mmCIF file of C-alpha atoms in Angstrom:
data_model
loop_
_atom_site.group_PDB
_atom_site.id
_atom_site.type_symbol
_atom_site.label_atom_id
_atom_site.label_comp_id
_atom_site.label_asym_id
_atom_site.label_seq_id
_atom_site.Cartn_x
_atom_site.Cartn_y
_atom_site.Cartn_z
ATOM 1 C CA MET N 446 17.280 -22.025 -17.773
ATOM 2 C CA GLU N 447 18.189 -19.097 -15.360
ATOM 3 C CA ARG N 448 15.536 -17.831 -13.024
ATOM 4 C CA GLU N 449 14.037 -14.432 -13.767
ATOM 5 C CA ARG N 450 15.654 -11.672 -11.929
ATOM 6 C CA THR N 451 13.299 -9.239 -10.252
ATOM 7 C CA GLY N 452 14.037 -6.161 -8.143
ATOM 8 C CA LEU N 453 11.824 -5.813 -5.164
ATOM 9 C CA PHE N 454 11.601 -2.395 -3.432
ATOM 10 C CA ILE N 455 10.554 -3.129 0.205
ATOM 11 C CA SER N 456 10.205 -1.700 3.615
ATOM 12 C CA ASP N 457 10.043 -3.388 7.041
ATOM 13 C CA ASP N 458 6.267 -4.240 7.008
ATOM 14 C CA GLU N 459 3.751 -7.110 6.750
ATOM 15 C CA PHE N 460 3.073 -6.365 3.028
ATOM 16 C CA SER N 461 6.822 -6.502 2.029
ATOM 17 C CA VAL N 462 7.309 -9.812 3.809
ATOM 18 C CA TYR N 463 4.341 -11.367 2.068
ATOM 19 C CA VAL N 464 5.370 -10.370 -1.441
ATOM 20 C CA TYR N 465 8.895 -11.348 -0.979
ATOM 21 C CA LYS N 466 7.897 -14.885 0.095
ATOM 22 C CA LYS N 467 5.393 -15.053 -2.696
ATOM 23 C CA LEU N 468 7.799 -14.216 -5.457
ATOM 24 C CA LYS N 469 10.586 -16.432 -4.033
ATOM 25 C CA SER N 470 7.883 -19.347 -3.987
ATOM 26 C CA LYS N 471 7.355 -18.781 -7.653
ATOM 27 C CA GLY N 472 10.922 -19.499 -8.359
ATOM 28 C CA MET N 473 12.094 -15.972 -9.050
ATOM 29 C CA LYS N 474 15.482 -14.591 -8.199
ATOM 30 C CA VAL N 475 14.509 -11.779 -5.988
ATOM 31 C CA TYR N 476 16.753 -8.773 -5.428
ATOM 32 C CA PRO N 477 15.463 -6.821 -2.355
ATOM 33 C CA ILE N 478 16.157 -3.008 -2.336
ATOM 34 C CA SER N 479 15.167 -0.322 0.047
ATOM 35 C CA PHE N 480 15.747 3.103 1.381
ATOM 36 C CA THR N 481 15.783 1.778 5.012
ATOM 37 C CA PRO N 482 16.902 -1.490 6.720
ATOM 38 C CA CYS N 483 14.473 -4.327 7.031
ATOM 39 C CA SER N 484 14.400 -7.057 9.775
ATOM 40 C CA PHE N 485 13.271 -10.066 7.634
ATOM 41 C CA VAL N 486 15.936 -9.795 4.899
ATOM 42 C CA LYS N 487 19.054 -7.791 4.147
ATOM 43 C CA PRO N 488 18.174 -5.416 1.133
ATOM 44 C CA ARG N 489 20.386 -3.306 -0.773
ATOM 45 C CA ILE N 490 19.995 0.132 0.820
ATOM 46 C CA PHE N 491 20.088 3.285 -1.230
ATOM 47 C CA GLN N 492 19.733 6.935 -0.191
ATOM 48 C CA LEU N 493 16.703 8.490 -1.606
ATOM 49 C CA GLY N 494 17.675 10.501 -4.693
ATOM 50 C CA ASP N 495 20.749 8.648 -5.533
ATOM 51 C CA ILE N 496 19.652 7.704 -8.997
ATOM 52 C CA GLY N 497 23.003 6.876 -10.301
ATOM 53 C CA ASP N 498 23.750 4.214 -7.521
ATOM 54 C CA ILE N 499 20.170 2.747 -8.038
ATOM 55 C CA LEU N 500 20.587 2.547 -11.890
ATOM 56 C CA GLY N 501 24.044 1.151 -11.686
ATOM 57 C CA TYR N 502 22.968 -1.594 -9.334
ATOM 58 C CA LEU N 503 20.071 -2.783 -11.405
ATOM 59 C CA LYS N 504 22.140 -2.836 -14.567
ATOM 60 C CA LYS N 505 25.014 -4.742 -12.847
ATOM 61 C CA GLU N 506 22.712 -7.308 -11.601
ATOM 62 C CA GLY N 507 20.748 -7.590 -14.926
ATOM 63 C CA ILE N 508 17.451 -6.662 -13.389
ATOM 64 C CA LYS N 509 14.753 -5.778 -16.003
ATOM 65 C CA LYS N 510 11.737 -5.859 -13.874
ATOM 66 C CA LEU N 511 10.878 -4.164 -10.512
ATOM 67 C CA VAL N 512 8.195 -4.585 -8.149
ATOM 68 C CA PHE N 513 7.377 -1.756 -5.678
ATOM 69 C CA VAL N 514 5.788 -2.851 -2.420
ATOM 70 C CA GLY N 515 7.764 -0.610 0.134
ATOM 71 C CA LYS N 516 6.875 2.740 1.208
ATOM 72 C CA VAL N 517 8.988 5.794 0.981
ATOM 73 C CA PRO N 518 9.356 6.863 4.654
ATOM 74 C CA ALA N 519 8.307 10.230 5.763
ATOM 75 C CA GLU N 520 11.696 11.120 7.144
ATOM 76 C CA ALA N 521 13.258 10.320 3.835
ATOM 77 C CA ILE N 522 10.941 12.598 1.957
ATOM 78 C CA LEU N 523 11.128 15.372 4.425
ATOM 79 C CA GLY N 524 14.665 15.059 5.538
ATOM 80 C CA LYS N 525 18.118 15.255 3.886
ATOM 81 C CA VAL N 526 18.212 13.672 0.328
ATOM 82 C CA HIS N 527 20.994 12.994 -2.241
ATOM 83 C CA PRO N 528 22.242 15.956 -4.168
ATOM 84 C CA SER N 529 21.080 14.365 -7.343
ATOM 85 C CA SER N 530 17.565 13.970 -6.270
ATOM 86 C CA ASP N 531 15.915 16.282 -8.835
ATOM 87 C CA ILE N 532 14.496 13.130 -10.821
ATOM 88 C CA PHE N 533 12.522 12.280 -7.717
ATOM 89 C CA PHE N 534 10.964 15.582 -6.998
ATOM 90 C CA LYS N 535 10.287 17.048 -10.556
ATOM 91 C CA GLY N 536 6.973 18.132 -11.685
ATOM 92 C CA GLU N 537 4.097 19.919 -10.078
ATOM 93 C CA GLU N 538 2.308 16.938 -8.580
ATOM 94 C CA PRO N 539 1.966 16.891 -4.740
ATOM 95 C CA LEU N 540 4.842 15.745 -2.894
ATOM 96 C CA CYS N 541 4.265 12.095 -1.739
ATOM 97 C CA GLY N 542 5.890 8.668 -1.923
ATOM 98 C CA GLU N 543 3.818 7.609 -4.842
ATOM 99 C CA ASN N 544 4.858 10.470 -7.060
ATOM 100 C CA ILE N 545 8.527 10.059 -6.028
ATOM 101 C CA LEU N 546 8.342 6.465 -7.109
ATOM 102 C CA LYS N 547 6.485 7.324 -10.185
ATOM 103 C CA ASN N 548 9.266 9.634 -11.259
ATOM 104 C CA LEU N 549 11.865 6.969 -10.554
ATOM 105 C CA ALA N 550 9.845 4.571 -12.687
ATOM 106 C CA ASP N 551 9.544 6.962 -15.545
ATOM 107 C CA PHE N 552 13.328 7.370 -15.557
ATOM 108 C CA LEU N 553 13.937 3.510 -15.427
ATOM 109 C CA LYS N 554 11.570 2.969 -18.161
ATOM 110 C CA LYS N 555 13.914 4.988 -20.520
ATOM 111 C CA GLU N 556 16.572 2.529 -19.341
ATOM 112 C CA ASP N 557 14.519 -0.459 -20.322
ATOM 113 C CA ILE N 558 13.637 -1.332 -16.700
ATOM 114 C CA ASP N 559 9.916 -1.979 -16.286
ATOM 115 C CA VAL N 560 7.896 -1.638 -13.039
ATOM 116 C CA MET N 561 5.223 -4.189 -12.646
ATOM 117 C CA SER N 562 1.543 -3.412 -11.665
ATOM 118 C CA LEU N 563 0.648 -4.637 -8.177
ATOM 119 C CA THR N 564 -2.629 -5.776 -9.349
ATOM 120 C CA ASP N 565 -0.941 -8.029 -11.844
ATOM 121 C CA VAL N 566 1.567 -9.445 -9.331
ATOM 122 C CA LEU N 567 -1.131 -9.871 -6.690
ATOM 123 C CA TYR N 568 -4.115 -10.702 -8.774
ATOM 124 C CA ASP N 569 -5.275 -13.531 -6.416
ATOM 125 C CA GLU N 570 -5.208 -11.184 -3.369
ATOM 126 C CA LEU N 571 -7.373 -8.415 -4.833
ATOM 127 C CA ALA N 572 -10.690 -7.712 -2.851
ATOM 128 C CA GLU N 573 -13.827 -8.902 -4.361
ATOM 129 C CA GLU N 574 -17.197 -7.140 -3.985
ATOM 130 C CA LYS N 575 -18.892 -9.170 -1.259
ATOM 131 C CA LEU N 576 -19.455 -9.653 2.377
ATOM 132 C CA TYR N 577 -16.527 -11.597 3.699
ATOM 133 C CA THR N 578 -17.569 -12.118 7.301
ATOM 134 C CA ASP N 579 -20.415 -13.770 9.283
ATOM 135 C CA ILE N 580 -21.253 -10.388 10.812
ATOM 136 C CA PRO N 581 -23.594 -8.331 8.619
ATOM 137 C CA LEU N 582 -23.443 -4.540 8.356
ATOM 138 C CA GLN N 583 -25.659 -2.413 10.616
ATOM 139 C CA ILE N 584 -27.734 0.265 8.942
ATOM 140 C CA SER N 585 -25.775 2.950 10.710
ATOM 141 C CA GLU N 586 -22.442 1.348 9.517
ATOM 142 C CA LYS N 587 -23.614 1.197 5.844
ATOM 143 C CA ARG N 588 -24.421 4.981 6.077
ATOM 144 C CA ASP N 589 -20.934 5.605 7.535
ATOM 145 C CA ILE N 590 -19.350 3.640 4.625
ATOM 146 C CA GLU N 591 -21.249 5.686 2.156
ATOM 147 C CA THR N 592 -19.934 8.951 3.868
ATOM 148 C CA GLY N 593 -16.472 7.628 3.810
ATOM 149 C CA VAL N 594 -16.523 6.721 0.210
ATOM 150 C CA ARG N 595 -17.895 10.284 -0.764
ATOM 151 C CA PHE N 596 -15.109 11.831 1.473
ATOM 152 C CA ILE N 597 -12.208 9.762 -0.043
ATOM 153 C CA ARG N 598 -13.364 10.469 -3.575
ATOM 154 C CA ASN N 599 -13.125 14.184 -2.900
ATOM 155 C CA ILE N 600 -9.629 14.031 -1.327
ATOM 156 C CA MET N 601 -7.874 11.592 -3.445
ATOM 157 C CA LYS N 602 -6.881 14.059 -6.061
ATOM 158 C CA TYR N 603 -4.629 15.636 -3.421
ATOM 159 C CA ARG N 604 -2.876 12.253 -2.730
ATOM 160 C CA ALA N 605 -4.050 12.421 0.826
ATOM 161 C CA GLY N 606 -4.501 9.206 2.641
ATOM 162 C CA GLN N 607 -6.347 6.071 1.401
ATOM 163 C CA SER N 608 -8.387 5.518 4.546
ATOM 164 C CA VAL N 609 -10.928 7.344 6.623
ATOM 165 C CA VAL N 610 -12.609 6.590 9.923
ATOM 166 C CA VAL N 611 -16.416 7.409 10.316
ATOM 167 C CA LYS N 612 -18.861 7.218 13.060
ATOM 168 C CA ARG N 613 -22.577 8.548 13.044
ATOM 169 C CA GLY N 614 -21.581 10.354 9.793
ATOM 170 C CA MET N 615 -18.841 12.263 11.414
ATOM 171 C CA ILE N 616 -15.247 11.990 9.909
ATOM 172 C CA VAL N 617 -13.178 10.915 12.982
ATOM 173 C CA ALA N 618 -9.808 10.550 11.308
ATOM 174 C CA VAL N 619 -8.104 10.725 7.931
ATOM 175 C CA GLU N 620 -4.992 8.740 7.146
ATOM 176 C CA GLY N 621 -1.985 11.021 6.957
ATOM 177 C CA ILE N 622 1.705 10.339 6.625
ATOM 178 C CA GLU N 623 1.576 7.999 9.671
ATOM 179 C CA GLY N 624 -0.370 5.184 7.780
ATOM 180 C CA THR N 625 -3.509 3.254 8.329
ATOM 181 C CA ASP N 626 -2.578 1.553 11.685
ATOM 182 C CA GLU N 627 -1.798 4.775 13.370
ATOM 183 C CA MET N 628 -4.887 6.350 11.945
ATOM 184 C CA ILE N 629 -6.955 3.561 13.543
ATOM 185 C CA ARG N 630 -5.284 3.940 16.944
ATOM 186 C CA ARG N 631 -5.830 7.658 16.857
ATOM 187 C CA ALA N 632 -9.437 7.200 16.086
ATOM 188 C CA GLY N 633 -9.733 4.611 18.991
ATOM 189 C CA ARG N 634 -8.808 7.286 21.447
ATOM 190 C CA TYR N 635 -12.009 9.156 20.704
ATOM 191 C CA CYS N 636 -14.510 6.546 20.222
ATOM 192 C CA SER N 637 -15.407 2.867 19.516
ATOM 193 C CA ASP N 638 -17.853 0.901 17.142
ATOM 194 C CA PHE N 639 -16.377 3.037 14.270
ATOM 195 C CA VAL N 640 -16.060 2.132 10.529
ATOM 196 C CA VAL N 641 -12.849 2.192 8.419
ATOM 197 C CA VAL N 642 -13.133 2.847 4.607
ATOM 198 C CA LYS N 643 -10.217 2.101 2.492
ATOM 199 C CA MET N 644 -9.954 2.913 -1.134
ATOM 200 C CA ALA N 645 -7.501 3.568 -4.096
ATOM 201 C CA GLY N 646 -9.536 6.049 -5.905
ATOM 202 C CA ARG N 647 -9.244 6.951 -9.619
ATOM 203 C CA TYR N 648 -5.892 8.712 -9.436
ATOM 204 C CA LYS N 649 -3.874 5.770 -7.820
ATOM 205 C CA ASP N 650 -1.075 4.479 -9.860
ATOM 206 C CA GLU N 651 -1.424 0.545 -9.556
ATOM 207 C CA ARG N 652 2.278 0.087 -9.586
ATOM 208 C CA PHE N 653 2.868 1.804 -6.182
ATOM 209 C CA ASP N 654 1.257 1.915 -2.697
ATOM 210 C CA MET N 655 -2.008 0.180 -3.441
ATOM 211 C CA PRO N 656 -4.393 -0.117 -0.505
ATOM 212 C CA VAL N 657 -3.510 -3.200 1.518
ATOM 213 C CA ILE N 658 -4.932 -4.866 4.735
ATOM 214 C CA GLY N 659 -3.394 -7.757 6.468
ATOM 215 C CA PRO N 660 -3.980 -9.680 9.727
ATOM 216 C CA HIS N 661 -2.086 -6.886 11.688
ATOM 217 C CA THR N 662 -4.656 -4.292 10.396
ATOM 218 C CA ILE N 663 -7.491 -6.265 11.894
ATOM 219 C CA GLU N 664 -5.596 -6.776 15.181
ATOM 220 C CA VAL N 665 -5.116 -3.014 15.444
ATOM 221 C CA LEU N 666 -8.707 -2.411 14.545
ATOM 222 C CA SER N 667 -9.906 -4.859 17.124
ATOM 223 C CA GLU N 668 -7.629 -3.152 19.890
ATOM 224 C CA ALA N 669 -8.901 0.172 18.953
ATOM 225 C CA GLY N 670 -12.628 -0.897 19.180
ATOM 226 C CA GLY N 671 -13.572 -0.719 15.469
ATOM 227 C CA SER N 672 -16.576 -2.569 14.231
ATOM 228 C CA ALA N 673 -16.226 -2.629 10.414
ATOM 229 C CA ILE N 674 -13.885 -2.129 7.562
ATOM 230 C CA ALA N 675 -14.823 -1.627 3.887
ATOM 231 C CA VAL N 676 -12.274 -1.859 1.079
ATOM 232 C CA GLU N 677 -12.499 -1.155 -2.612
ATOM 233 C CA SER N 678 -12.997 -4.276 -4.680
ATOM 234 C CA GLY N 679 -10.502 -4.942 -7.380
ATOM 235 C CA ARG N 680 -8.164 -2.350 -6.155
ATOM 236 C CA THR N 681 -7.397 -3.395 -2.551
ATOM 237 C CA ILE N 682 -4.969 -6.149 -1.620
ATOM 238 C CA ILE N 683 -5.997 -8.581 1.141
ATOM 239 C CA LEU N 684 -3.149 -10.544 2.576
ATOM 240 C CA ASN N 685 -3.825 -13.847 4.005
ATOM 241 C CA SER N 686 -7.639 -13.486 3.458
ATOM 242 C CA SER N 687 -8.577 -16.768 5.348
ATOM 243 C CA LYS N 688 -6.780 -15.552 8.399
ATOM 244 C CA ILE N 689 -8.254 -12.167 8.231
ATOM 245 C CA VAL N 690 -11.757 -13.375 7.900
ATOM 246 C CA SER N 691 -11.157 -15.762 10.847
ATOM 247 C CA LEU N 692 -9.819 -12.755 12.938
ATOM 248 C CA CYS N 693 -12.749 -10.532 11.808
ATOM 249 C CA ASN N 694 -15.356 -13.195 12.809
ATOM 250 C CA LYS N 695 -13.603 -13.852 16.154
ATOM 251 C CA ASN N 696 -13.558 -10.128 16.963
ATOM 252 C CA ARG N 697 -17.099 -9.320 15.657
ATOM 253 C CA ILE N 698 -15.637 -7.063 12.884
ATOM 254 C CA THR N 699 -17.411 -6.799 9.620
ATOM 255 C CA LEU N 700 -15.282 -7.006 6.411
ATOM 256 C CA ILE N 701 -16.920 -5.944 3.139
ATOM 257 C CA GLY N 702 -15.595 -5.278 -0.388
ATOM 258 C CA ILE N 703 -17.390 -2.294 -1.985
ATOM 259 C CA LYS N 704 -17.624 -1.239 -5.512
ATOM 260 C CA GLY N 705 -15.168 1.769 -6.317
ATOM 261 C CA GLU N 706 -15.340 4.278 -9.004
#
């Protein structure tokens, strides 16, 4: 029996490496595709907006399912795109990587190519509502998490960042186009012992860009001086959870899964 052919949209990051290896370990025949080069595998690279080339490749290879784990880089969104890019940028939704991929997925659906939900593909990696580490939350950290949750709920409709840094009730940094790790580094230039809150929110399409933390996130948080990270249960993906918990305990960082909306 021929192995299932699955297209995997990737970028050069920890999450893409993890999912690529996981799908391969399940015996799937994986076809990596991307808008940018990657160091861990050689993907088929497309120019953002070249819908004809993308569709032609998928049909030629007989790919009926796609998994999106990569990000659309900022320079691809804001820079020069292919002349046939209308399908990517249509509609009145805010311009962001998620909406670009959603438009692409809607188009591919009409061509009988389905985009799989990340929560289905990575069910075992979804955060639970619990305290993961040996280090309990301080009262001040609990209050800061509550502040962060309220803030994210208010901004998610604008497709702004999935993460926020809070200390003593003050919003220190909000994730922008640079991503979570750079937001944490930026916050660390102003303070230490801060809290990171990471959520998907009600508007998040589970096929694209779900909140993710991996060992590298914890390493960055430790270097920046953060003391706790709270992630939305059921909608945040935790990569290599045993390694993450070990890193958190070693660096005195609290990791907790919290209830979302």
